CSV table of C-alpha atoms and ligand atoms in Angstrom, one decimal:
chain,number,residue,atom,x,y,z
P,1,UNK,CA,141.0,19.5,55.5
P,2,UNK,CA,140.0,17.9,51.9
P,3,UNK,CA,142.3,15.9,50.0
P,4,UNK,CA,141.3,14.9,46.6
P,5,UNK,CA,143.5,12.7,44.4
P,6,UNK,CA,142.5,12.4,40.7
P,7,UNK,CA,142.8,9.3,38.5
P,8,UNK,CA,141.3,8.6,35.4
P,9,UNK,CA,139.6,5.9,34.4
P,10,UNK,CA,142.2,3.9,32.4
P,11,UNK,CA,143.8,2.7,34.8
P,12,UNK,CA,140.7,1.1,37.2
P,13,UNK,CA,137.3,0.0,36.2
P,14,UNK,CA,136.5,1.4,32.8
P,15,UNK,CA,133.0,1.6,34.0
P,16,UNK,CA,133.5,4.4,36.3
P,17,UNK,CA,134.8,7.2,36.5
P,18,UNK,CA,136.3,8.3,39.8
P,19,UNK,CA,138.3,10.3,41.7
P,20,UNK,CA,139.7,8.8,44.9
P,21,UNK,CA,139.9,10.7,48.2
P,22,UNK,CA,139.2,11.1,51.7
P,23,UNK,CA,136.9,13.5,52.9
P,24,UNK,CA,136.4,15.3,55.9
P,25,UNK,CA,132.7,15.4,55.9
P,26,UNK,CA,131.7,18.8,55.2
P,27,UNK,CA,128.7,19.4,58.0
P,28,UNK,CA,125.7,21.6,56.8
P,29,UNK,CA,123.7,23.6,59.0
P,30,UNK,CA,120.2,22.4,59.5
P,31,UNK,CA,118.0,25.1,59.6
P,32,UNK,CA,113.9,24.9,60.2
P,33,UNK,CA,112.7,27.3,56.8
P,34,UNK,CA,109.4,27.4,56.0
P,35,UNK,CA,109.5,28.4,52.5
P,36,UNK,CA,106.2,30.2,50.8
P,37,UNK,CA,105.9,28.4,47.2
P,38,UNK,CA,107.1,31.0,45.7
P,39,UNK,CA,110.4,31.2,47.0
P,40,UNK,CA,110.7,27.4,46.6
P,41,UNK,CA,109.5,27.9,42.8
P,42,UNK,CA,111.7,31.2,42.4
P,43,UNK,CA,115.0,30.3,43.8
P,44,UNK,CA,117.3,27.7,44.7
P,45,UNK,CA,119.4,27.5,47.4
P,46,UNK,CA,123.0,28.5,46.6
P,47,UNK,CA,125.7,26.9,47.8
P,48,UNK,CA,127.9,28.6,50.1
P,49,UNK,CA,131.7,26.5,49.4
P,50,UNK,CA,133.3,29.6,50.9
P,51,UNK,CA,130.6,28.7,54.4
P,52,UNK,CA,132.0,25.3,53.9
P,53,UNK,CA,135.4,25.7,54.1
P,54,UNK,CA,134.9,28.0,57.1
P,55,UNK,CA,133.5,25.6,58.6
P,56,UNK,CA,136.3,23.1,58.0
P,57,UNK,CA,138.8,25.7,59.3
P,58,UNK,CA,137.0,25.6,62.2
P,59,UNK,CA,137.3,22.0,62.7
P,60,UNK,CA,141.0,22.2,61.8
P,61,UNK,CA,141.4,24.3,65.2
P,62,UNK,CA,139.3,22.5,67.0
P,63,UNK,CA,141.2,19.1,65.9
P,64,UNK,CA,144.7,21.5,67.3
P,65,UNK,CA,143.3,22.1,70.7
P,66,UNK,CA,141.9,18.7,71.2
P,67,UNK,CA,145.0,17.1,71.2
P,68,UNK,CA,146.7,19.2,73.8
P,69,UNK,CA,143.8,19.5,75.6
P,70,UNK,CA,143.6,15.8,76.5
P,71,UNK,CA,147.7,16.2,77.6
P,72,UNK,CA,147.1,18.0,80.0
P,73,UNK,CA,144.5,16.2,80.9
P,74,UNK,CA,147.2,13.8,81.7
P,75,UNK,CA,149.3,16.1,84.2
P,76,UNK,CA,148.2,14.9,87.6
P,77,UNK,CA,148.9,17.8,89.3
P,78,UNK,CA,146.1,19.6,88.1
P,79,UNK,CA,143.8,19.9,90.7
P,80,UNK,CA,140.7,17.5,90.7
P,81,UNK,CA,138.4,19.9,89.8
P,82,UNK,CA,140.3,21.3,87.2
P,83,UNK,CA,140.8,18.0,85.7
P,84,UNK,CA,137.4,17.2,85.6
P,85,UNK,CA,136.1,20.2,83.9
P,86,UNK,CA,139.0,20.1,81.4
P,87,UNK,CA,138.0,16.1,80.4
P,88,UNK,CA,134.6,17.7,80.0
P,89,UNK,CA,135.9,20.4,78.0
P,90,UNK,CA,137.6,17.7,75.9
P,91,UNK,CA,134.4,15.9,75.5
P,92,UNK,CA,132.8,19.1,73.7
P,93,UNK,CA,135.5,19.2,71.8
P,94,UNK,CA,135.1,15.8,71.0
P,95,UNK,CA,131.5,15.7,70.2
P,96,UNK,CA,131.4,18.2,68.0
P,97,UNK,CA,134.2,17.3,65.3
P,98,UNK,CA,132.1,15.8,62.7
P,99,UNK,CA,130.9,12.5,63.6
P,100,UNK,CA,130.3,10.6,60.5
P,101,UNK,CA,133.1,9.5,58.4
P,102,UNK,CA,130.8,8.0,56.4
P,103,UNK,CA,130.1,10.1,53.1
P,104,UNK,CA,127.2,11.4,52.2
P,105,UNK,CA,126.2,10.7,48.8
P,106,UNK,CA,123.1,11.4,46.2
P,107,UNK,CA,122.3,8.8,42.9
P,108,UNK,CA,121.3,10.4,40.0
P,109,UNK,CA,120.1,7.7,37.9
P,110,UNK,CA,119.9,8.5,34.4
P,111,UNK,CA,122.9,11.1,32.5
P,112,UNK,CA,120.2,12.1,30.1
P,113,UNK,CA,119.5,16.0,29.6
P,114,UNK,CA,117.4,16.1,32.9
P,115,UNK,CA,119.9,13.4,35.0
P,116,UNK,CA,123.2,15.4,34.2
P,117,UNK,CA,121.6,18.6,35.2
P,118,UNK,CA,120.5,17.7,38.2
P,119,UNK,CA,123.4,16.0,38.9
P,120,UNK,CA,125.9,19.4,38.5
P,121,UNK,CA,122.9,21.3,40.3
P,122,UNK,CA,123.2,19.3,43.4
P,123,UNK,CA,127.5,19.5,43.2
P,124,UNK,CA,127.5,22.7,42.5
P,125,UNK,CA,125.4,22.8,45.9
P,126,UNK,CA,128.4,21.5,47.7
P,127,UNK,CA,126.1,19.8,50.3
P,128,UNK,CA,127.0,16.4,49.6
P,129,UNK,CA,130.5,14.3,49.1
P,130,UNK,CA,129.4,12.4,45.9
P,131,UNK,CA,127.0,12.6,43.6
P,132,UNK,CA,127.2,9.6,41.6
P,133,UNK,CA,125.4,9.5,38.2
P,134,UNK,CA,124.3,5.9,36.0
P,135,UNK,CA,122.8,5.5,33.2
P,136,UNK,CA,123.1,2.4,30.4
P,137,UNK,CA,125.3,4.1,28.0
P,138,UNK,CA,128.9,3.0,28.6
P,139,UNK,CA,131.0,6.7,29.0
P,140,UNK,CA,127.8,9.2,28.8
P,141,UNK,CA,128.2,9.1,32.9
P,142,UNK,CA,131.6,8.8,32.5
P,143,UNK,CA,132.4,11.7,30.4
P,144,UNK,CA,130.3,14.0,32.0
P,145,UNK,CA,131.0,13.2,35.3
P,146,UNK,CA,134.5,14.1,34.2
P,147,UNK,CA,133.8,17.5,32.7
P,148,UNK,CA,131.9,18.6,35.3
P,149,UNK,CA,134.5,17.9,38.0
P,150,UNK,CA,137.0,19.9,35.6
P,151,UNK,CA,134.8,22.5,36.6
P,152,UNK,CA,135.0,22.8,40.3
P,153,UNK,CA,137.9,24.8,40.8
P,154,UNK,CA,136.2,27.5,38.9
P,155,UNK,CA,133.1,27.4,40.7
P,156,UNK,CA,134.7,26.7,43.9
P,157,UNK,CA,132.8,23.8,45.6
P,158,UNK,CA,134.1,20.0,46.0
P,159,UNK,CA,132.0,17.5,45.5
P,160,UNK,CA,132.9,15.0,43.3
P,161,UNK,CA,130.0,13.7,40.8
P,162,UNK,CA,131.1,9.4,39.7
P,163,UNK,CA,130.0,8.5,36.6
P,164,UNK,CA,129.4,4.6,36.2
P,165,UNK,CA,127.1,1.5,34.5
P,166,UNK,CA,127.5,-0.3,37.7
P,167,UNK,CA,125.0,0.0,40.2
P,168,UNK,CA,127.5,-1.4,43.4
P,169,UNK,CA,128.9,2.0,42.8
P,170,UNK,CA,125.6,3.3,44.4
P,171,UNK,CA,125.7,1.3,47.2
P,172,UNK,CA,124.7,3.6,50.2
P,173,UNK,CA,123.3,6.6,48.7
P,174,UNK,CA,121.2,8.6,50.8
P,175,UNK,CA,118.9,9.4,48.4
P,176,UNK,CA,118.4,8.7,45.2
P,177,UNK,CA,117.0,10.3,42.1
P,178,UNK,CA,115.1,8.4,39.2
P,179,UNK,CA,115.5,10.4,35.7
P,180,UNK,CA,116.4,7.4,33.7
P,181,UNK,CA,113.5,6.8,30.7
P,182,UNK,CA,112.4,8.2,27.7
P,183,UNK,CA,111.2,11.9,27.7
P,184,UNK,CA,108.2,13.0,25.8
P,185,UNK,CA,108.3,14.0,22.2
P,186,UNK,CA,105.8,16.0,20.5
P,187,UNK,CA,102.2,15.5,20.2
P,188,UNK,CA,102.9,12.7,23.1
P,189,UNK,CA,101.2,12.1,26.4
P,190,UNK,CA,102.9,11.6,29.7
P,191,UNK,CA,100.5,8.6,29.4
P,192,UNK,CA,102.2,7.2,26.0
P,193,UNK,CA,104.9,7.3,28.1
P,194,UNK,CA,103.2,5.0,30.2
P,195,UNK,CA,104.6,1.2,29.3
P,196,UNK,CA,108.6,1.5,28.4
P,197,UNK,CA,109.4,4.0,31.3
P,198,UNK,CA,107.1,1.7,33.9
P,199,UNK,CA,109.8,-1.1,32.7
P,200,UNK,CA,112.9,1.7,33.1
P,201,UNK,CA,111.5,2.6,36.5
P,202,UNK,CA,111.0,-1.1,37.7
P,203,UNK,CA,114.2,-2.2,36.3
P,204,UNK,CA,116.0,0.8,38.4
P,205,UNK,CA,114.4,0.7,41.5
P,206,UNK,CA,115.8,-3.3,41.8
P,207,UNK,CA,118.9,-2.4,41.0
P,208,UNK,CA,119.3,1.0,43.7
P,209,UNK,CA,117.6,-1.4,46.7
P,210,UNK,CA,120.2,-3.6,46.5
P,211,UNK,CA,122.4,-1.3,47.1
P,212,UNK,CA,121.0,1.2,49.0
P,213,UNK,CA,118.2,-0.2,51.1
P,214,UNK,CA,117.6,2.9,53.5
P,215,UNK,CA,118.0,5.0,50.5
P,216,UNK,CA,114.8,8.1,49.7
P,217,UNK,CA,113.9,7.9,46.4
P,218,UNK,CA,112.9,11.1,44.5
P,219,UNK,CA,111.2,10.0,41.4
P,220,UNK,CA,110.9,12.5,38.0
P,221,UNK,CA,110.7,10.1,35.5
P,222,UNK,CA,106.7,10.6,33.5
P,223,UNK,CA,104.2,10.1,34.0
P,224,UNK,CA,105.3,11.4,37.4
P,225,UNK,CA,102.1,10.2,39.5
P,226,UNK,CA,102.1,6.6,38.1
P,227,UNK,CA,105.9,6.4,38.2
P,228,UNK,CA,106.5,7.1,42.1
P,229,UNK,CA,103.5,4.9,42.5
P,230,UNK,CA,105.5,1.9,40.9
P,231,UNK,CA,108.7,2.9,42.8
P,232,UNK,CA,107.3,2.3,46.0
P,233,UNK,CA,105.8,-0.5,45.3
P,234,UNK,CA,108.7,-1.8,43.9
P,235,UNK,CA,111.3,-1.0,46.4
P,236,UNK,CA,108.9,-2.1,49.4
P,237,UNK,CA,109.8,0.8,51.2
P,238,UNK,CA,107.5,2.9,53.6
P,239,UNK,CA,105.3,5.5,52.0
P,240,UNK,CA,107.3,8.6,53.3
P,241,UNK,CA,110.7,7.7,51.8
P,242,UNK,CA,109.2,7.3,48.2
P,243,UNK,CA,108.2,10.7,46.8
P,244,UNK,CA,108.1,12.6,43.2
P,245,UNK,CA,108.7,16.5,42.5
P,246,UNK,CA,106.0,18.1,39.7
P,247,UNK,CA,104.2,20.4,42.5
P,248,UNK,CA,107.4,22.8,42.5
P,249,UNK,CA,108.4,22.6,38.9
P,250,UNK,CA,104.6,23.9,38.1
P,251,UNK,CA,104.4,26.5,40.8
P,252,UNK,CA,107.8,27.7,39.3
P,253,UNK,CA,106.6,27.8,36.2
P,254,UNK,CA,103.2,29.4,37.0
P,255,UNK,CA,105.5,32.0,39.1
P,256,UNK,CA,107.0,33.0,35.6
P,257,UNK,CA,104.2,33.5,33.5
P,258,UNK,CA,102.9,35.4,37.0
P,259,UNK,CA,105.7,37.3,36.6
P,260,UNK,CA,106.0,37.7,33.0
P,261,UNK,CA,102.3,39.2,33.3
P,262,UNK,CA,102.5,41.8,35.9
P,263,UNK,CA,105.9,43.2,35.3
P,264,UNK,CA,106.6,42.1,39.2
P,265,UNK,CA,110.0,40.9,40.3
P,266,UNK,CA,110.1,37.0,39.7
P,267,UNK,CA,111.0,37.0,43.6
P,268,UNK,CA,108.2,39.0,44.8
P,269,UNK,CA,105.7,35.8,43.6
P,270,UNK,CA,104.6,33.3,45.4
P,271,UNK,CA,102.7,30.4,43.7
P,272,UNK,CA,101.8,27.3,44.3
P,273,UNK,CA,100.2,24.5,42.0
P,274,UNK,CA,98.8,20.7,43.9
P,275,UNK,CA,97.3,18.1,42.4
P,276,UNK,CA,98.5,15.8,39.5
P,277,UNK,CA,101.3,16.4,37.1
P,278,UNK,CA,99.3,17.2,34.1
P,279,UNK,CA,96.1,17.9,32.9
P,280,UNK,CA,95.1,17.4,36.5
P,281,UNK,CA,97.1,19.8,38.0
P,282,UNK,CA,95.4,21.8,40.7
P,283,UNK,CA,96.6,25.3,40.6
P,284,UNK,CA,95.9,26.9,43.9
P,285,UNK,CA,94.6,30.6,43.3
P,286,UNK,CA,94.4,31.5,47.0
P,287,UNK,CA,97.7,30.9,47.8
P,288,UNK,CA,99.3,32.7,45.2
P,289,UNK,CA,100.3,36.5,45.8
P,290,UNK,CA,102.3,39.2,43.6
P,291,UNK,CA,104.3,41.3,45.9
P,292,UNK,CA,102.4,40.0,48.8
P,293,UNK,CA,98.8,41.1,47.2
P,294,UNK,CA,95.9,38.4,45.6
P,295,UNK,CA,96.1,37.9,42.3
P,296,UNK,CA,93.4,39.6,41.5
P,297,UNK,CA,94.7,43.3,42.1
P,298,UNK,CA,97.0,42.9,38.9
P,299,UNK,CA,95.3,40.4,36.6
P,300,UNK,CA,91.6,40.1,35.7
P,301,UNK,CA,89.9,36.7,36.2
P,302,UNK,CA,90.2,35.7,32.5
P,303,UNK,CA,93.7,36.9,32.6
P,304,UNK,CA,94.4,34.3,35.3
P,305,UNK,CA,92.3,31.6,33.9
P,306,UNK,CA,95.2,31.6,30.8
P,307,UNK,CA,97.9,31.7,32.9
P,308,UNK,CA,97.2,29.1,34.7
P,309,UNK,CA,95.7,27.0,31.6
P,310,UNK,CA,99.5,27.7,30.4
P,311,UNK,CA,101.0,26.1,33.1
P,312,UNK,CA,99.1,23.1,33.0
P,313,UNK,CA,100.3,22.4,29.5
P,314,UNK,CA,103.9,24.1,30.6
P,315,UNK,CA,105.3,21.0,29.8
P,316,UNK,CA,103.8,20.2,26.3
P,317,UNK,CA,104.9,24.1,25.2
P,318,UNK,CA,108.6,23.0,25.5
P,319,UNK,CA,107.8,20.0,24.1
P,320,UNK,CA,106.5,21.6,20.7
P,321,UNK,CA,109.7,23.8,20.8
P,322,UNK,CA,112.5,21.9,21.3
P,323,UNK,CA,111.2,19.2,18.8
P,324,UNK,CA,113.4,16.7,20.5
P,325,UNK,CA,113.3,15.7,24.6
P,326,UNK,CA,111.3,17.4,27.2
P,327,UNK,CA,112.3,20.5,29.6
P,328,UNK,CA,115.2,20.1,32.2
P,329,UNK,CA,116.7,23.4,33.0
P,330,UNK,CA,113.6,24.2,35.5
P,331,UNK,CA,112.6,20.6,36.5
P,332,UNK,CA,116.8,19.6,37.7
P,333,UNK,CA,116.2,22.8,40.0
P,334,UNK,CA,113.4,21.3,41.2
P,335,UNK,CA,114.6,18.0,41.6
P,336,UNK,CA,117.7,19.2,43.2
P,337,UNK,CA,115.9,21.6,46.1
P,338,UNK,CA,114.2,18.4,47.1
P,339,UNK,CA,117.2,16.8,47.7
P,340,UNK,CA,118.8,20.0,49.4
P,341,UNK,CA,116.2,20.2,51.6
P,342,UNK,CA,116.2,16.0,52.6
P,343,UNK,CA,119.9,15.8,52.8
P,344,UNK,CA,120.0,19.2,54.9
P,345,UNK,CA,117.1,18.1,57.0
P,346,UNK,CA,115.5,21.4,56.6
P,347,UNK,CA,111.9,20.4,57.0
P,348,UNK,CA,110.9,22.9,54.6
P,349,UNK,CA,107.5,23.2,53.2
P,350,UNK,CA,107.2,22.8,49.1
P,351,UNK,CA,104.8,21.2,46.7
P,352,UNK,CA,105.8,17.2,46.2
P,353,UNK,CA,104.3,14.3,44.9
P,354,UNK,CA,103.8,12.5,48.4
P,355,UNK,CA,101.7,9.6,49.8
P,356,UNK,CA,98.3,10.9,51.0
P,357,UNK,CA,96.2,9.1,53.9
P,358,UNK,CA,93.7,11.0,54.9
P,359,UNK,CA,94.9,14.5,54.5
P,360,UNK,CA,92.1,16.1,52.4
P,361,UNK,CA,89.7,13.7,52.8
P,362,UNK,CA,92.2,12.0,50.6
P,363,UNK,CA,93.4,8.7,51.0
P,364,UNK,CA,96.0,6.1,49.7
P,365,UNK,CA,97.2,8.0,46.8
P,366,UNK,CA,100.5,9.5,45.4
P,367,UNK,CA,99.0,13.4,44.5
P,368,UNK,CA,101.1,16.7,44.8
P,369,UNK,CA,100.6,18.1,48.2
P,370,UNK,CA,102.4,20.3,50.5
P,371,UNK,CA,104.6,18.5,52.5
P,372,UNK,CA,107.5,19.2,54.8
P,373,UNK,CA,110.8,17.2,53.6
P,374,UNK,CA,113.6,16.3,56.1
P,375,UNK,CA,116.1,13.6,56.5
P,376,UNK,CA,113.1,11.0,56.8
P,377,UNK,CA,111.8,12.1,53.1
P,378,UNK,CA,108.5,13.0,53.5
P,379,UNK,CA,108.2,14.0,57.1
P,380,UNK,CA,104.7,16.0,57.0
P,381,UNK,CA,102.0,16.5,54.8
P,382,UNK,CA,100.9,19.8,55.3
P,383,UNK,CA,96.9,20.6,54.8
P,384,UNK,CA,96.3,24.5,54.5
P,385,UNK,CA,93.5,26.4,54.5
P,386,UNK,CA,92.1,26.0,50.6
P,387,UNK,CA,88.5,26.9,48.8
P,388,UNK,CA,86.0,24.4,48.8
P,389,UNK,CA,86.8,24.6,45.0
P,390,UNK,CA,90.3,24.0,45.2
P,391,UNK,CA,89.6,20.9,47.4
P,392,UNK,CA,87.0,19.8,44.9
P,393,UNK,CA,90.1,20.1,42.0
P,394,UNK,CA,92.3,18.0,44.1
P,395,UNK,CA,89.8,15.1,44.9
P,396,UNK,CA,89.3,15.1,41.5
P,397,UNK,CA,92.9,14.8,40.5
P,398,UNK,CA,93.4,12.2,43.5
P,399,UNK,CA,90.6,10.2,41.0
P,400,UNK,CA,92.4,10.6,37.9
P,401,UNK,CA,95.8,9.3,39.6
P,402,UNK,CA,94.5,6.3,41.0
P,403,UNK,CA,92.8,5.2,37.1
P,404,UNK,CA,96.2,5.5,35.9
P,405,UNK,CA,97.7,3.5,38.8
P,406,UNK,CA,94.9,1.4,37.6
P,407,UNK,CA,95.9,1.4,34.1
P,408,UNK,CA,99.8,0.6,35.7
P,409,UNK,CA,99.0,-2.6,37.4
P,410,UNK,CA,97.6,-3.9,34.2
P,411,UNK,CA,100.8,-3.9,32.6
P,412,UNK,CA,103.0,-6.7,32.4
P,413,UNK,CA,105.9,-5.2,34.2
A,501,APR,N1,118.9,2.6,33.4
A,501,APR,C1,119.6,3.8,33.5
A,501,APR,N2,119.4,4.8,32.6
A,501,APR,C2,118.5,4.6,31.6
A,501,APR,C3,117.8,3.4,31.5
A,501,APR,C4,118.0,2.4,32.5
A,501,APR,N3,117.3,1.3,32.5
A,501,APR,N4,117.0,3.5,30.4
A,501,APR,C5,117.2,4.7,29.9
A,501,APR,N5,118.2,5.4,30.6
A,501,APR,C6,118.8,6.7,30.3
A,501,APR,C7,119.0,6.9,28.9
A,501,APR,O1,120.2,6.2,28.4
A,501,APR,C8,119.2,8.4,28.9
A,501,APR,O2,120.6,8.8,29.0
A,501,APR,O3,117.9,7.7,30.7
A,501,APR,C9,118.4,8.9,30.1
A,501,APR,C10,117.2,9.8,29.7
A,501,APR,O4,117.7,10.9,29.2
A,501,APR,P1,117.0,11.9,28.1
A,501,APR,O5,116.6,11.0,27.0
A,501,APR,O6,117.9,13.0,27.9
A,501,APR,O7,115.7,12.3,28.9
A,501,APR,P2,115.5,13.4,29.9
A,501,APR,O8,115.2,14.7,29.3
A,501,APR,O9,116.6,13.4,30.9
A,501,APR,O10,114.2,13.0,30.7
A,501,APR,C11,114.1,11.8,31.5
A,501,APR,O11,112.4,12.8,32.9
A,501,APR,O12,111.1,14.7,32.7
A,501,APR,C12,111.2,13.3,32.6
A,501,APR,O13,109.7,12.9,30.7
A,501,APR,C13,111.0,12.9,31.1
A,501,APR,O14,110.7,10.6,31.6
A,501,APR,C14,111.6,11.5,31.1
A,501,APR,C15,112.8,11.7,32.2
């Protein structure tokens, strides 16, 4: 049972745009997946509304049996016995109508290109209750938040994305994700990036804490390493509930051009890139496989050395296309399947940016491992079984990330 009840912003706080309701929560089924890289990089998972609303029929019956269930619990003419196993019946029944009334609900700060994307991605998921989306310009959340509500009777899920300037509209998310700053244009580094979105990023983190002190943050804002750095610093939160996504955006893209290459189905590659996000990156040969074989049955070594030279500058070639802003079609998927997997608890294995202590002879450093997310953010890194080169690549991007941390902590922020 979902009721919705639509009002638009005139009449309440012009700042947001909402759409009261109640909710019955809509419960998602955690599942343990291990996912190979490629599967994470190929495909994200689709939402299932029509699963959903099963699932709330189900409830609806369960909610009609419960109540006669606990009248006849009543009729003291039942037998003991009877009685007993019926209260425990009842119980059950009990137990396993959804249990929080509280609503689940993802941030998405920032209604930029790759903010509003992500945004509809993770609605259109229908995994959540509210997806609420902030950014500084007055209506840009606002309107979009409105259009892309307009659209859910077509696409047939039901969460409801807010649009706002206020950050007490936040207050409680589960997790949150940082878009908000200025993308790259061309000819510039992730580093030029470095000072005005290190303020963004500082700025934004206050403000979500406040609000949502138990929140996970999943930061994408450039330069990636340097900017989850600063947003775990910032909110003071432990090292597992502060993460960044790159590692699947580049093992998507290095997917494609694998793809592209050999003429195999996009979802018969598995791929998988570590390290930093940028020149750094650590693409990992030895895990990669076209339909299940090495690399190296389709491609010849120099034919693999340019794709995966492609993918580290993946970014930049969008760049230098669109003139204007950086990618977000790819990168909101990415974004987005990290949040599926935290808010579904699915402990699912993908490439993040995630704290590492020890793992690879690596330590106290944000550098794009694999890692299992669940409901506690980062609830694993994972250390597989790479080449001594490939370890060799990603001590030497652990390096590189913590000279830019250095170059962060000079700033004044
Ligand atoms: N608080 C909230 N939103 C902010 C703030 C702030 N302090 N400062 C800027 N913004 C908003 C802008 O108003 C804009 O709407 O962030 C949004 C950025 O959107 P775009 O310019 O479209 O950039 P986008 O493509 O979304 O990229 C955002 O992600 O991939 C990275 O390099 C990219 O760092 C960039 C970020």
């Amino acid at each position: 049972m979902v009721r919705f009840q639509t009002a638009s912003s005139k009449g309440g706080d012009p700042r947001r745009a909402t759409t009261s309701g109640s909710f019955r929560s809509m419960s998602t089924t955690s599942a343990v997946v291990l996912e190979p890289a490629g599967v994470v990089a190929a495909g994200v998972t689709k939402p299932h509304a029509a699963s959903n609303r099963a699932e709330i029929n189900q409830t609806d019956k369960r909610e009609r049996c419960t109540v006669p269930l606990i009248a006849g619990l009543a009729v003291n003419s039942f037998p003991r016995r009877l009685r007993a196993c019926l209260t425990a019946l009842a119980l059950r029944y009990w137990t396993d109508q959804p249990r929080s009334v509280r609503m689940s609900k993802v941030t998405v700060v920032g209604a930029g290109k790759y903010g509003s994307t992500t945004a509809q991605r993770l609605a259109a998921m229908d995994i959540v209750d509210e997806v609420v989306m902030t950014d500084i310009v007055e209506g840009l959340p606002q309107g979009l938040a409105l259009d892309m509500n307009q659209s859910r009777p077509v696409e047939k899920y039901r969460t409801l994305v807010i649009g706002t300037n206020d950050y007490a509209d936040t207050a409680g998310s589960d997790v949150v994700v940082i878009t908000a700053g200025l993308p790259r244009k061309p000819g510039m580094s992730r580093m030029d990036l470095l000072e005005v979105n290190a303020k963004i990023v500082k700025d934004v983190t206050e403000q979500i804490i406040k609000y949502s002190p138990e929140a996970i943050l999943v930061v994408v804002t450039n330069p990636l390493d340097q900017m989850t750095t600063l947003a775990a610093e910032v909110s003071g939160l432990s090292h597992d509930k502060v993460l960044g996504q790159a590692g699947i955006l580049d093992s998507s893209r290095l997917a494609h051009f694998l793809s592209e290459a050999t003429g195999v189905d996009i979802l018969e590659i598995d791929a998988l890139t570590l390290g930093s996000h940028g020149p750094t990156m650590v693409p990992v040969p030895s895990q990669c496989t076209v339909a299940g074989k090495p690399l190296t049955d389709y491609l010849s070594d120099d034919e693999i050395q340019a794709i995966l030279e492609r993918t580290r500058g993946g970014g930049g070639e969008i760049v230098a296309l669109l003139k204007t802003g950086s990618a977000y079609y790819a990168p909101s998927s990415a974004a987005a399947r990290m949040v599926a997997a935290i808010i579904k608890d699915e402990k699912a294995m993908m490439p993040v940016c995630a704290w590492v202590a020890g793992e690879y002879g690596i330590n106290d450093v944000y550098l794009g491992v694999p890692a299992k997310l669940g409901k506690n953010g980062v609830e694993e890194v994972v250390v597989m079984d790479l080449t001594a080169d490939e370890i060799a690549a990603l001590a030497e991007a652990a390096t590189s990330v913590k000279e830019k941390v250095d170059e962060l902590h000079q700033l004044e922020l």
